[in-house]
Short mmCIF file of C-alpha atoms in Angstrom, two decimals:
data_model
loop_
_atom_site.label_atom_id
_atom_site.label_comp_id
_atom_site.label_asym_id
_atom_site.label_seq_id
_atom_site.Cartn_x
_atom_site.Cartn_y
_atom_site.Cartn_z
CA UNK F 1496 -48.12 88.79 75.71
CA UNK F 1497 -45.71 89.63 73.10
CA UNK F 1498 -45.58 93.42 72.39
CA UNK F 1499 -44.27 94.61 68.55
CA UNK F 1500 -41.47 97.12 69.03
CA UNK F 1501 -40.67 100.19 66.67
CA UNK F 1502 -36.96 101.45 67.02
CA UNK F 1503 -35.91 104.61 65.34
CA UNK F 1504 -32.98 106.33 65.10
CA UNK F 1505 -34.49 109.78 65.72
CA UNK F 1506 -36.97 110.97 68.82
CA UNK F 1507 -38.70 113.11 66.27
CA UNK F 1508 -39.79 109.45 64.42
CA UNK F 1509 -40.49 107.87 67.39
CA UNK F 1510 -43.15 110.77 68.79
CA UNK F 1511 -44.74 110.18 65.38
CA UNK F 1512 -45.40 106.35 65.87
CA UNK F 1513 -45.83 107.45 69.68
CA UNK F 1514 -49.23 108.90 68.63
CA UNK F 1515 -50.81 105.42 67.37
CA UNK F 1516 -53.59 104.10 70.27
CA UNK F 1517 -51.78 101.62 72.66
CA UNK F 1518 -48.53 102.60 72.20
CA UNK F 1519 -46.19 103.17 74.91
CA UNK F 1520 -42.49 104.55 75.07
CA UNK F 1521 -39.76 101.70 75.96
CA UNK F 1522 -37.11 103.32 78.09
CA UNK F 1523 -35.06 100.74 80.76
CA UNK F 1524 -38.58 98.43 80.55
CA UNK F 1525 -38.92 98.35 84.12
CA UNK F 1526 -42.17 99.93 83.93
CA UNK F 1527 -43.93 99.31 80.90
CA UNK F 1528 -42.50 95.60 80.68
CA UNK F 1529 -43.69 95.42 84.23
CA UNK F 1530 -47.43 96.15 82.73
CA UNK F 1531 -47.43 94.26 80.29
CA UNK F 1532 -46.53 91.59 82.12
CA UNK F 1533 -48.41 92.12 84.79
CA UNK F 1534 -51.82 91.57 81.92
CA UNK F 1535 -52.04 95.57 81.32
CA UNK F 1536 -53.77 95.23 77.93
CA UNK F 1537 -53.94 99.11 77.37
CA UNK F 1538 -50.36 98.61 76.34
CA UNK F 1539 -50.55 96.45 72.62
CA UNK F 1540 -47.29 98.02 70.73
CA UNK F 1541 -43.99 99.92 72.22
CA UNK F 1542 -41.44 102.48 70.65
CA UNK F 1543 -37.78 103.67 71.54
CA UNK F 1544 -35.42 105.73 70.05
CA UNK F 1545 -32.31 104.82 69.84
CA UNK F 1546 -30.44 108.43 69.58
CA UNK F 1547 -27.27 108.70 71.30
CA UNK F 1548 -27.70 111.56 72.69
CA UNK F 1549 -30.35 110.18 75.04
CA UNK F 1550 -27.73 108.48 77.17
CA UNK F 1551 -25.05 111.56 77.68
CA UNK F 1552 -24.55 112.97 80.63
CA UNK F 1553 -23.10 116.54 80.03
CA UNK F 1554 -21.23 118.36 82.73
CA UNK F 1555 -20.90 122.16 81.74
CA UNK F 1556 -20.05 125.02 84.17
CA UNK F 1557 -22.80 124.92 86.75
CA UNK F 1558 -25.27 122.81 85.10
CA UNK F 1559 -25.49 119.10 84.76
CA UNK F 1560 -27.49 118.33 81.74
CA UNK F 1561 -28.81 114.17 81.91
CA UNK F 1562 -30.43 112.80 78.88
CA UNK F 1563 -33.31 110.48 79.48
CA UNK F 1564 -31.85 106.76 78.74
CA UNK F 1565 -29.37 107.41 80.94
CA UNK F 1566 -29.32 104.53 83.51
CA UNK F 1567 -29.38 104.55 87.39
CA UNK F 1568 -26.21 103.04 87.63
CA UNK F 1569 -24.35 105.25 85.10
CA UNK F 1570 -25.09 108.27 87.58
CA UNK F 1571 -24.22 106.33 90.43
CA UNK F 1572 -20.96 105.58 89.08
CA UNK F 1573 -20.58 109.48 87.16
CA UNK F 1574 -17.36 111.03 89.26
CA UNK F 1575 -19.09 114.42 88.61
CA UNK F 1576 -22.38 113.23 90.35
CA UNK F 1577 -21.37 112.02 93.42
CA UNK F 1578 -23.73 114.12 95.08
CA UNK F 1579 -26.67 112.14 93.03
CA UNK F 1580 -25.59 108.48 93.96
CA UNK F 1581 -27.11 108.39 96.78
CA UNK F 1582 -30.30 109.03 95.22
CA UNK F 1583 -29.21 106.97 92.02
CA UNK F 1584 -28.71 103.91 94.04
CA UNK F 1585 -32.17 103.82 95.95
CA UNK F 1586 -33.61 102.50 93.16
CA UNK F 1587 -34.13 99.14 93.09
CA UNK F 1588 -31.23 96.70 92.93
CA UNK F 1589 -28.39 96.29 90.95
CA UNK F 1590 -30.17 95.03 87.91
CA UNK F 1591 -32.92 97.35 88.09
CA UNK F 1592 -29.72 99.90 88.57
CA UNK F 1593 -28.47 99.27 85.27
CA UNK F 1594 -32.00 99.27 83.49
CA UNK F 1595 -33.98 101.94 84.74
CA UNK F 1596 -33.48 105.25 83.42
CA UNK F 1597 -33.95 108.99 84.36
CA UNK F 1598 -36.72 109.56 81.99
CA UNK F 1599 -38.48 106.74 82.97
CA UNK F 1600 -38.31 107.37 86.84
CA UNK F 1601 -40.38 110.40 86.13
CA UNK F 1602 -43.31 108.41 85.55
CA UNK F 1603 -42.94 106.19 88.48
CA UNK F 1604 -45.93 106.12 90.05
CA UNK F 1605 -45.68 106.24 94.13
CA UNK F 1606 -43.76 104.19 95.79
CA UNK F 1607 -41.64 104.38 93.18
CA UNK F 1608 -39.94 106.93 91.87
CA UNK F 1609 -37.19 108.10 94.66
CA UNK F 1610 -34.87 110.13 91.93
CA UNK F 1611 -37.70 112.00 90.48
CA UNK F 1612 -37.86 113.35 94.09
CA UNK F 1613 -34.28 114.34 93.51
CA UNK F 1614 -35.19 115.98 90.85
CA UNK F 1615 -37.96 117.91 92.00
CA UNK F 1616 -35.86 119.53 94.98
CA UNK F 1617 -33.32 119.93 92.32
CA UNK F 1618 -35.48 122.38 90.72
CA UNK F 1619 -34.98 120.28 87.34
CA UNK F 1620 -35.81 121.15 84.09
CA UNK F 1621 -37.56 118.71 81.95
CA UNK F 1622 -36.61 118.66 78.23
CA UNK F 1623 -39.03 116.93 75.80
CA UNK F 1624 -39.72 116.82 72.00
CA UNK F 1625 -42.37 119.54 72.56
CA UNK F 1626 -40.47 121.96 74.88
CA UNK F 1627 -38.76 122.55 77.77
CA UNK F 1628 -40.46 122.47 81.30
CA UNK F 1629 -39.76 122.85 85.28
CA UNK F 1630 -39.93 119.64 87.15
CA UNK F 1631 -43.40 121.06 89.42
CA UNK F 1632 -45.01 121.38 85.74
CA UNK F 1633 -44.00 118.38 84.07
CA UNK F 1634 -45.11 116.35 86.99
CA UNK F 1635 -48.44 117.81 87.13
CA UNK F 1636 -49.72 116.54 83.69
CA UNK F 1637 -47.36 113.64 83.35
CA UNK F 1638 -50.14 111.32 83.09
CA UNK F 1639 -51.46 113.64 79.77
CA UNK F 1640 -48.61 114.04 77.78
CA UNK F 1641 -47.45 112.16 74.71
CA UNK F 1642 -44.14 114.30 74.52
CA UNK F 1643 -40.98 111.83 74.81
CA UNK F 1644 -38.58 113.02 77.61
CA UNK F 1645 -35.22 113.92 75.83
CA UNK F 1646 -33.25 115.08 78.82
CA UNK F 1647 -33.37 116.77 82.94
CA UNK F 1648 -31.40 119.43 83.56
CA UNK F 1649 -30.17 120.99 86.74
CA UNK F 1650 -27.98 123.89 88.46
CA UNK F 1651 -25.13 121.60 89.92
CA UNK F 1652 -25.85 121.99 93.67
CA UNK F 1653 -23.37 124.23 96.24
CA UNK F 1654 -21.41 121.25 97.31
CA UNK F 1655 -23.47 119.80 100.86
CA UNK F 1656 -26.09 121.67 100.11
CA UNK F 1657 -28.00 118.78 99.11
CA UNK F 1658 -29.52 116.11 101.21
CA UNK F 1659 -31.09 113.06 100.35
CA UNK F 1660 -32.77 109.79 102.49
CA UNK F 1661 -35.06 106.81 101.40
CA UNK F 1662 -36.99 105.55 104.39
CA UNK F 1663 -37.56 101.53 103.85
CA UNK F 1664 -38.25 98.24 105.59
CA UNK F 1665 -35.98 96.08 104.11
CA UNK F 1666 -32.18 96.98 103.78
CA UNK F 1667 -30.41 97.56 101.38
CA UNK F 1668 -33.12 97.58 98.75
CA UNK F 1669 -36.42 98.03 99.72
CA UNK F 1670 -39.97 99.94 98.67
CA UNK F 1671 -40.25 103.48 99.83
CA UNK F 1672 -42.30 104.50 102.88
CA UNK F 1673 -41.00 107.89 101.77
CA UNK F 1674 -38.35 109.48 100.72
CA UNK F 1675 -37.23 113.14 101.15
CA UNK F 1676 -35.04 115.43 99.01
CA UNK F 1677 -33.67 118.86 100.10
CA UNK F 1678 -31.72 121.76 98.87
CA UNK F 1679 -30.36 123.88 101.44
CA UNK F 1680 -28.16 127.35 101.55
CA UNK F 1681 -27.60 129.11 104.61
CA UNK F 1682 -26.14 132.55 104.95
CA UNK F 1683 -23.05 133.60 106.69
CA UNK F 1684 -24.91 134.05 109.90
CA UNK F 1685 -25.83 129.99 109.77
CA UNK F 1686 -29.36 131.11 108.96
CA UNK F 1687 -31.49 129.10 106.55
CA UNK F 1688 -31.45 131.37 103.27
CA UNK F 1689 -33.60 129.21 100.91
CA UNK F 1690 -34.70 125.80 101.05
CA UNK F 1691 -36.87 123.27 98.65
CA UNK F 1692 -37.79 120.08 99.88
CA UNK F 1693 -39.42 117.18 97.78
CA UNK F 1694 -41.34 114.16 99.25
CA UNK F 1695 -41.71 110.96 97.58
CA UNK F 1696 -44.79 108.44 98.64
CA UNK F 1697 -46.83 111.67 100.75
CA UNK F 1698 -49.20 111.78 97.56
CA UNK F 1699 -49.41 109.89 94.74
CA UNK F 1700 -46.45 111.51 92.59
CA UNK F 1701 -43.74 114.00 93.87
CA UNK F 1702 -44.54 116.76 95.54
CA UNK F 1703 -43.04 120.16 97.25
CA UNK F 1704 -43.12 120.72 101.04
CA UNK F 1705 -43.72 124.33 100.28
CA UNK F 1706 -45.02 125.23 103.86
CA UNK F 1707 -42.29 123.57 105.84
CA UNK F 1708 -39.85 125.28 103.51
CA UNK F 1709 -41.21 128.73 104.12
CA UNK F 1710 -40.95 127.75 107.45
CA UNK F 1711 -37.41 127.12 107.37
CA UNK F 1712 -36.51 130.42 105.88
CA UNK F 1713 -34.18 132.83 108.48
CA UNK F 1714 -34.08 129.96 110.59
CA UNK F 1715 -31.29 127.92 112.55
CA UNK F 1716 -30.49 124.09 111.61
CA UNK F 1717 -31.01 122.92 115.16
CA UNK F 1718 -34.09 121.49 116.76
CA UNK F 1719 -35.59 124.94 118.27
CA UNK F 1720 -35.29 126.03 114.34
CA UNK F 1721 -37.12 123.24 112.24
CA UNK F 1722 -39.62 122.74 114.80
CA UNK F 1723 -42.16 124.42 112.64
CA UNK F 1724 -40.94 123.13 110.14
CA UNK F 1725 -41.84 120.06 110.96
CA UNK F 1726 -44.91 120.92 112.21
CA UNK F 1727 -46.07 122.01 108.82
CA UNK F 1728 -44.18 119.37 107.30
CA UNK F 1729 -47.52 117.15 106.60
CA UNK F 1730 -49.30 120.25 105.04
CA UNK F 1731 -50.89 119.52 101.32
CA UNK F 1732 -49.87 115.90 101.73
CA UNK F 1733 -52.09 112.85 100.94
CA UNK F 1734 -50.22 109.69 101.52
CA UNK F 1735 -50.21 106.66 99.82
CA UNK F 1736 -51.68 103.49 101.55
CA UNK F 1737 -49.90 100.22 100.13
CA UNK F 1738 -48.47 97.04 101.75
CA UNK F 1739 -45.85 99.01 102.77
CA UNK F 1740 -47.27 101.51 104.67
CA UNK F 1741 -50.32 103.02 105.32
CA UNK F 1742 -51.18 106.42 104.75
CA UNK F 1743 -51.34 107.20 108.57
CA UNK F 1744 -47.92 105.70 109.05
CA UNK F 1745 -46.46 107.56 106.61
CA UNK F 1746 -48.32 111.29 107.75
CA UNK F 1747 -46.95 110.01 111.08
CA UNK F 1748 -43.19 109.59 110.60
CA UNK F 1749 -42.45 111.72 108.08
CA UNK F 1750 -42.08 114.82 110.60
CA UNK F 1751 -39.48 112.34 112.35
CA UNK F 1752 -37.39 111.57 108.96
CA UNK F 1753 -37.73 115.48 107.75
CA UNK F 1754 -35.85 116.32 111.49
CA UNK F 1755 -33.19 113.74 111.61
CA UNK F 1756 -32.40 114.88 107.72
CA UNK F 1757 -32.20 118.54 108.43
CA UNK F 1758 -29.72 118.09 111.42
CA UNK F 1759 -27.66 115.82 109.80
CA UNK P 1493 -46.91 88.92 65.01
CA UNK P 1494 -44.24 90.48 63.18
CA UNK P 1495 -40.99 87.85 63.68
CA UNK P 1496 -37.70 89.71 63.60
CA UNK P 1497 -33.92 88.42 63.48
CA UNK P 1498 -31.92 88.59 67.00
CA UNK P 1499 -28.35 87.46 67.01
CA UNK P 1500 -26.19 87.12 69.93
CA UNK P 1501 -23.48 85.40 71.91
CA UNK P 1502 -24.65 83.13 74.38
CA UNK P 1503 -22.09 82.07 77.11
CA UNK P 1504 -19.65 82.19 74.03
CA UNK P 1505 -21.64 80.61 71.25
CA UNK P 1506 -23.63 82.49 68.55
CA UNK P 1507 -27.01 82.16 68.28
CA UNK P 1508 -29.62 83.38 65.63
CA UNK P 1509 -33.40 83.12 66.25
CA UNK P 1510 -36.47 84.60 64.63
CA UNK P 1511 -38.89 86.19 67.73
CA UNK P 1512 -42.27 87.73 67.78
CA UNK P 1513 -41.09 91.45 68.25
CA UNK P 1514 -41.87 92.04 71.94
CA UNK P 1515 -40.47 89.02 73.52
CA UNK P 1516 -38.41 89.08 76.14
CA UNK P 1517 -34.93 88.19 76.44
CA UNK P 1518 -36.41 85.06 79.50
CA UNK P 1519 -39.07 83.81 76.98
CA UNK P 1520 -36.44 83.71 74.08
CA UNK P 1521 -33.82 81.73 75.94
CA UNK P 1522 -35.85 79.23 77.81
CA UNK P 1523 -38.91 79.00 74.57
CA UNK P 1524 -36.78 79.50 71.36
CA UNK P 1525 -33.40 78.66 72.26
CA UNK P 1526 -33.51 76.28 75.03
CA UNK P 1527 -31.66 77.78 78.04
CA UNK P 1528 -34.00 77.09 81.17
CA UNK P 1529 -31.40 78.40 83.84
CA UNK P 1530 -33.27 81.50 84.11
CA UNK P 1531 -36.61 81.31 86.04
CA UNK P 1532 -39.59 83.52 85.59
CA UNK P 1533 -40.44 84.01 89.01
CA UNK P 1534 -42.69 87.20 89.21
CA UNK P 1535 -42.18 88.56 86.09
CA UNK P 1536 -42.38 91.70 87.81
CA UNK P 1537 -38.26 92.97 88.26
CA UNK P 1538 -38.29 91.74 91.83
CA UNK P 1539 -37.15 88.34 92.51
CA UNK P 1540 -34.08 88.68 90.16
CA UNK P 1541 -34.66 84.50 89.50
CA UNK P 1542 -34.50 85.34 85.47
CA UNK P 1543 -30.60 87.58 86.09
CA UNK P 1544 -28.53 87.11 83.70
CA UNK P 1545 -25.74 88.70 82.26
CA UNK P 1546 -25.82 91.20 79.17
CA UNK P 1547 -22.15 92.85 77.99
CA UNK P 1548 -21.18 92.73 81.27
CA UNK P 1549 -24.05 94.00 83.33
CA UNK P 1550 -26.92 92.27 85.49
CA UNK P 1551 -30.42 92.35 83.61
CA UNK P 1552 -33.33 91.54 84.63
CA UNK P 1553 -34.38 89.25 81.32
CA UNK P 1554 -38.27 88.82 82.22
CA UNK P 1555 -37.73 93.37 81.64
CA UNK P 1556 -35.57 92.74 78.27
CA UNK P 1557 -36.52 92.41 74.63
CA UNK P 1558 -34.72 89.82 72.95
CA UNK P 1559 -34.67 92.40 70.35
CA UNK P 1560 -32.79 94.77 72.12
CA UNK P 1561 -30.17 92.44 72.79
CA UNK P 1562 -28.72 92.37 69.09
CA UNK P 1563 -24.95 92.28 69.15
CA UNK P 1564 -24.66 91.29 72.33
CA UNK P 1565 -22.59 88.71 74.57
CA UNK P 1566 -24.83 86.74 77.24
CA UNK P 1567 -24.31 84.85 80.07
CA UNK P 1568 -26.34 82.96 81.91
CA UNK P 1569 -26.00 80.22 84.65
CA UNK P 1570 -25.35 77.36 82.31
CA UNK P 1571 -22.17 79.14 80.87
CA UNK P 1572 -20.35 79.03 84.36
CA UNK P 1573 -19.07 75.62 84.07
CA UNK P 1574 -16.32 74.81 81.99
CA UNK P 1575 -15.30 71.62 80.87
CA UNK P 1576 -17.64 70.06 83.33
CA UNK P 1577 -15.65 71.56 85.80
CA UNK P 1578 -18.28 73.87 88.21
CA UNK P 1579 -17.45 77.35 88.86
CA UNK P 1580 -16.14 78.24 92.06
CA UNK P 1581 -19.26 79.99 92.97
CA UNK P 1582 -21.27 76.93 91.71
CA UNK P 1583 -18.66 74.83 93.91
CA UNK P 1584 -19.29 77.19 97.29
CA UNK P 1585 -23.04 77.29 96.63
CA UNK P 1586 -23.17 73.54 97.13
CA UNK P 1587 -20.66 73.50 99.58
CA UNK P 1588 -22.13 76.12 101.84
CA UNK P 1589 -25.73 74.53 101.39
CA UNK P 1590 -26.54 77.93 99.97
CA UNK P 1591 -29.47 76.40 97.89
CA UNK P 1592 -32.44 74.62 98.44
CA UNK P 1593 -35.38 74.66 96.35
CA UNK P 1594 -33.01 76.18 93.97
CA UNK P 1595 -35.19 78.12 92.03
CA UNK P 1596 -33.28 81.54 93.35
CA UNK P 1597 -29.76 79.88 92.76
CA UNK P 1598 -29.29 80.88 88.67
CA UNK P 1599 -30.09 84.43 89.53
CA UNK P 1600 -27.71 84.69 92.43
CA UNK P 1601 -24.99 82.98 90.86
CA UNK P 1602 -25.25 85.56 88.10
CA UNK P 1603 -25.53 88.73 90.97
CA UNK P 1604 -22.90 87.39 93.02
CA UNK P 1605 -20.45 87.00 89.26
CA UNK P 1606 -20.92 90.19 88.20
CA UNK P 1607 -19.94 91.03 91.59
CA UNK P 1608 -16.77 89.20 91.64
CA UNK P 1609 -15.83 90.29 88.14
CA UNK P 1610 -16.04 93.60 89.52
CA UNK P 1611 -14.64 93.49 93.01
CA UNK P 1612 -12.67 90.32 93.46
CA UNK P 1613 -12.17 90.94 97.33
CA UNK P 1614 -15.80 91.92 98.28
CA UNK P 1615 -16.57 92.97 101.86
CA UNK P 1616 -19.60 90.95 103.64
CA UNK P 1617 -21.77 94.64 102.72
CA UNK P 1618 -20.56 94.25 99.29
CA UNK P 1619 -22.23 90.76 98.49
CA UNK P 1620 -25.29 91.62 100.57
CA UNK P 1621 -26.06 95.05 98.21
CA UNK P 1622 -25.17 92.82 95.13
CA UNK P 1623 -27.53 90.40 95.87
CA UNK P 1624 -30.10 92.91 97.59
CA UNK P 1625 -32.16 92.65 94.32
CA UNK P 1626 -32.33 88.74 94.46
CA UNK P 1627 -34.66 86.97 96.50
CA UNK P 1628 -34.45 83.26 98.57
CA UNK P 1629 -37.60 82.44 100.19
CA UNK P 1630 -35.73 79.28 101.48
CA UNK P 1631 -32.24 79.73 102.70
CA UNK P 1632 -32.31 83.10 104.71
CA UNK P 1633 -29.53 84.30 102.67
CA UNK P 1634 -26.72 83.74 105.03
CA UNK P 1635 -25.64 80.49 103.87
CA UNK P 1636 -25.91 82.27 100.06
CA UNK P 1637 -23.52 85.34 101.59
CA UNK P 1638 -21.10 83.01 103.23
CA UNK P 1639 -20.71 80.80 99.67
CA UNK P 1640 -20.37 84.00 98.11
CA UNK P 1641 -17.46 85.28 100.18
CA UNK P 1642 -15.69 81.89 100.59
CA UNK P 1643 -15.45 81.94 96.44
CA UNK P 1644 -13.76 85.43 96.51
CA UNK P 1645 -11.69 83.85 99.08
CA UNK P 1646 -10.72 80.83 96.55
CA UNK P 1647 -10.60 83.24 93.66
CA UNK P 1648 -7.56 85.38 95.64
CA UNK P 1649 -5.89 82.33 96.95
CA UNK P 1650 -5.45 81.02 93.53
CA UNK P 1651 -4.45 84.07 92.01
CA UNK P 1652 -1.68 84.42 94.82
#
């Protein structure tokens, strides 16, 4: 089904003609295209805007500043975001690389999604034409919003103090059974000092492991120290069930992938 | 349906087509234009049968507006041949019996170039991620790695 397409040169233009019923923003395509060829007749027109600005990827001090048609593969390949490519490249495969971009990631619906989980553990902020938002908020009423996504932004993280794995089936691309993301500090005495974790496929969008951090707080990285961790790790979850895995699988191994992460 | 002007270089010819604004870059080359060497296998961004090749990068054309391909140089599987001369990936792909229903084969010809354009000395890892978003439910893949490497191989010997 052939969809009509408005291009403007502005995001402010585009939100306009965002508001018309059936409309849908066009970012890499790999989601709405997806629908629409997939016979999802709730989407009958598309709009994009083609502002610059939306693919720059800013460096600045501390913070790291990515607009929202910035691809996959242009992080993956940034020399300043080297700790990002391995999140970057667990989505999808090369061409999907080059297509899919941050802004659109954040409305990946489970499985998908793996760098909005970087995000989220990144403690992102989420810039749109209405505002700016933390990652936690934007995700909770993503499904409301008619705002267009202009940019993330994100304290660069303490260098090894971020961790990243995408549990899959098939190597090297494959659909997420889960996928964890984790900021870690540690004081001088090799003590856990503060710690956010994000999980990807425990629930049906990104989510915090708030209990298993908290649990990780004044604690050692070794196995006597994450053990309760990990015991909490499932806390607040509700897996997804899809031909991947089922929701018990995934409650089931995600203690095992949270471990071998933390003492890696 | 609103038709609207797309212009581009395909495999170093340029083309100019009216298209119903929303079609995609796989309907307007096999539909308007003529090129069938991509497939439309699911339609969906995971076979990779409909890859082809837009300023230099793999796309996924069943994902692509024609639209938003204005300006741009194309290449798809029926540019690799020159002078009715096959490609040396083309060549290793039938030597290596790296096809067989062949409706994968366009799409991983079109991975494994951008590949070699790229990184003209891949490892065996190398080809295997490149391809890792094309899929063969016939071959198994090996024979497809093994053509792949043996045409770096032939590349480098004839630039030495």
């Amino acid at each position: 089904m052939a969809l009509a397409l408005q291009s403007f040169a502005t995001v402010k233009d585009a939100s306009a003609a965002l508001k018309a019923a059936g409309t849908r923003y066009l970012g890499g395509g790999t989601l709405v295209l997806r629908a629409a060829n997939e016979g999802d007749v709730s989407v009958s027109g598309l709009v994009r805007s083609t502002d610059p600005a939306l693919s720059v990827i800013t460096v600045s001090g501390g913070t790291i500043r990515i607009g929202a048609s910035v691809t996959m593969a242009a992080i993956a390949r940034h020399p300043e975001l080297g700790q990002l490519a391995k999140a970057a490249r667990a989505v999808g495969g090369p061409a999907i690389r080059n297509m899919a971009t941050v802004g659109g990631n954040l409305f990946a619906p489970s499985p998908y999604g793996d760098f909005a989980v970087a995000l989220l553990a990144l403690d992102a902020m989420v810039s749109t034409n209405d505002g700016e938002m933390p990652m936690e908020a934007f995700l909770a009423k993503r499904g409301g919003s008619r705002a267009i996504v202009t940019s993330v932004s994100f304290t660069r993280p303490a260098q090894g103090s971020f961790r990243f794995v995408k549990v899959s089936r098939v190597k090297p691309k494959g659909v997420s059974v889960l996928s964890i993301a984790a900021i870690l500090e540690q004081a001088g005495d090799g003590t856990i000092s503060s710690a956010r974790i994000a999980l990807g496929c425990m629930a049906d969008r990104p989510m915090r492991a708030k209990t298993a951090e908290k649990a990780l707080l004044g604690r050692t990285l070794d196995a006597d120290g994450i053990a309760s961790a990990l015991a909490a790790a499932g806390d607040g979850t509700a897996p997804i069930t899809d031909p991947i895995a089922s929701a018990w699988y995934r409650a089931q191994v995600l203690p095992v992938h949270l471990g071998r992460l933390l003492l890696s | 349906m609103a038709k609207v002007p797309v212009q581009f270089t395909l495999n170093g010819s340029e083309k100019a087509e009216f298209v119903e604004s929303g079609t995609t870059l796989l309907n307007a080359l096999r539909d308007k234009i003529g090129d069938t060497s991509p497939k439309g296998g699911c339609h969906q961004g995971t076979c990779g049968a409909c890859s082809v090749i837009v300023d230099g990068e793999l796309r996924l054309s069943c994902l692509t507006l024609a639209e938003t391909c204005n300006g741009a140089a194309i290449t798809t599987t029926s540019g690799l041949a020159e002078g009715g001369v096959l490609h040396p990936l083309q060549r290793a792909f039938l030597d290596a019996f790296a096809t067989q229903c062949g409706f994968c084969t366009p799409g991983m010809l079109m991975a494994a170039k951008v590949l070699l354009d790229h990184t003209p000395d891949p490892s065996r890892d190398d080809v295997v991620e490149a391809l890792s978003g094309n899929i063969c439910r016939c071959t198994g893949y090996e024979p497809i790695i093994q053509a792949v490497l043996t045409a770096a191989r032939a590349n480098s010997q004839n630039a030495a």
